[in-house]
Amino acid sequence: METTLEPTLSPQFSKLINRLNEVSDRKQMSVLHDHPWDLSPEGAWLKKRENLSIYGTEFYDLATEEERRLLSVYETGCWWHTFVIFENLVTEYYMKIINHESLAPFPAVIKYMHHFCREEITHALVFRKAMKHFSIAPFPVPDNLKDFYKDNAALADFPLKAVFLTIIIEWFAENNAMLDCNNDFVSPLARAVAVEHHKEEARHIEWGKSMIREFAERVPGFLEEAQEYTAPFMRNLLDMSTVNPETYARVGFSHPAFQDQERLFEAALFCENRDQINRRIMEPLLRFFVETTIYTPALHELWEAARFGPALEQVLARHNGRPDANDNLLDTPV
Amino acid sequence: MATDISKPDTLLHSVDDVIASMPARFHPENCRDLVATYQWKLSQPDRTFHISIDKGTFRIHDGAHPDPSVSIESSEEVYLKLVNGQMKDVMAVVTGKLRVRGSISLAQKLNRIFI
Ligand SMILES: [Fe+2]
Ligand SMILES: [Fe+2]
């Protein structure tokens, strides 16, 4: 999709950019100083037990306490590694956009994109450092996720769709990370990794949402396409990030019931606990999709098919499509 | 590919059965504006075929298409389970038994074209 932007920004977008630039000018994360790196990795839980993929299923009862703890380490490590990959990709795409020079008439935007890239590079270094700290080897990206991203985020000079998908991935990953760690039980280092990241990522999400709003208004065809692929895209992401053969294999559960992979995956994906977590993760995103008409009632069937029907009805009933000031879980207690 | 494929009335036991059942399961009203090629690349045993959808009509062809809009890869066993409603497609995807290449919005339309 080749894109030309009119040389004006909406007043809201300009205001947001200026505010974001100010905050990034003031303070940015440090790889060295913002986390308690001196804490021992021994015996640490990296997410709360209620958010383990097997919590609320028969498999939770069949796992030993140490296996549950290891699952908390590997499921979080897998997310950290996903952040490393996607945040590096975001940097690559944004640098590409900066170099493309179609944004040259907007120096404040370029300035923020530089801040953004600097922050994402630091984040990826911190996630990688945290993985090393807890001796978590990198996870291979599952073939399905790789294909899925590659085939659906085709790269043009101005990689709009890739930017959109990456923003969505990061937003939902961020909500997930915040929900996983908001508990005293979780290692203070793992919590600091999530919370410090969130301070800067919340700005990226605000920026990302504004970008998407601008795309939807100005780029012909963007909205129509997004209306078709967003629901199945989100569903695939949620499911693929909930269960991962590699994390289960690394824990090496001793109970023979874990050999039945299909039963294990089905139990984890379709349990009530996961449904509740997914609803909390998705609620801010669904509200945003309603507000921007990326969700349109005419294509409700697609959202039904992607199993977002009940969650959407809840959002529609509660908010009636109005944008909400607190829609990136900024106030989630940690 | 996020929905369950609904279960046909009688079990389909072979890929030929599935192909033979397609005219009866085809819903032209769900692909009136669609032009797309869906390819199945099955293994154990190997078999590749593709279907061209052209605005409410379809044609089945043996062999590979040079540039399908969507390519679906699995073993024959998994494919038959999916078609017969004995396995959810999400389960096949997350366990790596089903690989779907190409446009995700076109892929998920398939569930409404052949029901
Ligand atoms: Fe990010
Ligand atoms: Fe980040």
Short mmCIF file of C-alpha atoms in Angstrom, two decimals, chain A residues 144 147-148 150-152 228 232-233 235-236 239-240 243 245 261-262 265-266 269-270 301-302 305, chain B residues 1-3 81 87-88 90-91 93-105 108-109 112:
data_model
loop_
_atom_site.label_atom_id
_atom_site.label_comp_id
_atom_site.label_asym_id
_atom_site.label_seq_id
_atom_site.Cartn_x
_atom_site.Cartn_y
_atom_site.Cartn_z
CA ASN A 144 2.58 -20.58 12.44
CA ASP A 147 4.03 -17.43 8.54
CA PHE A 148 1.11 -15.57 9.83
CA LYS A 150 5.03 -12.64 7.19
CA ASP A 151 2.00 -13.38 5.01
CA ASN A 152 -0.21 -10.72 6.54
CA GLU A 228 -11.77 -7.98 7.57
CA PRO A 232 -9.16 -13.58 12.93
CA PHE A 233 -5.73 -12.00 13.47
CA ARG A 235 -7.93 -14.71 17.76
CA ASN A 236 -4.88 -16.42 16.30
CA ASP A 239 -4.50 -18.70 21.06
CA MET A 240 -0.93 -18.98 19.82
CA VAL A 243 -0.31 -22.42 24.56
CA PRO A 245 4.48 -26.72 22.72
CA GLN A 261 -1.02 -32.74 23.88
CA GLU A 262 -4.42 -32.21 22.32
CA PHE A 265 -4.04 -27.58 24.70
CA GLU A 266 -7.79 -27.80 24.51
CA LEU A 269 -7.45 -22.69 25.52
CA PHE A 270 -11.07 -23.22 26.42
CA GLU A 301 -20.23 -12.44 11.93
CA LEU A 302 -16.42 -12.34 11.58
CA ALA A 305 -16.54 -16.66 14.22
CA MET B 1 -8.96 -19.94 10.62
CA ALA B 2 -10.60 -19.48 13.94
CA THR B 3 -13.88 -21.28 13.79
CA LYS B 81 -10.61 -34.92 11.10
CA MET B 87 -10.79 -31.66 15.47
CA LYS B 88 -11.07 -27.92 15.96
CA VAL B 90 -7.51 -23.85 16.33
CA MET B 91 -6.21 -27.05 17.96
CA VAL B 93 -2.95 -24.74 14.35
CA VAL B 94 -1.56 -24.42 17.87
CA THR B 95 -0.21 -27.97 17.88
CA GLY B 96 1.50 -27.31 14.55
CA LYS B 97 -0.53 -29.96 12.69
CA LEU B 98 -2.08 -27.43 10.35
CA ARG B 99 -0.17 -24.70 8.59
CA VAL B 100 -2.11 -21.94 6.90
CA ARG B 101 -0.18 -19.68 4.55
CA GLY B 102 -1.48 -16.55 2.90
CA SER B 103 -4.13 -14.00 3.71
CA ILE B 104 -5.84 -14.64 7.01
CA SER B 105 -9.04 -12.86 6.02
CA GLN B 108 -11.31 -17.59 7.40
CA LYS B 109 -13.83 -17.00 4.57
CA ARG B 112 -18.44 -19.96 5.09
#
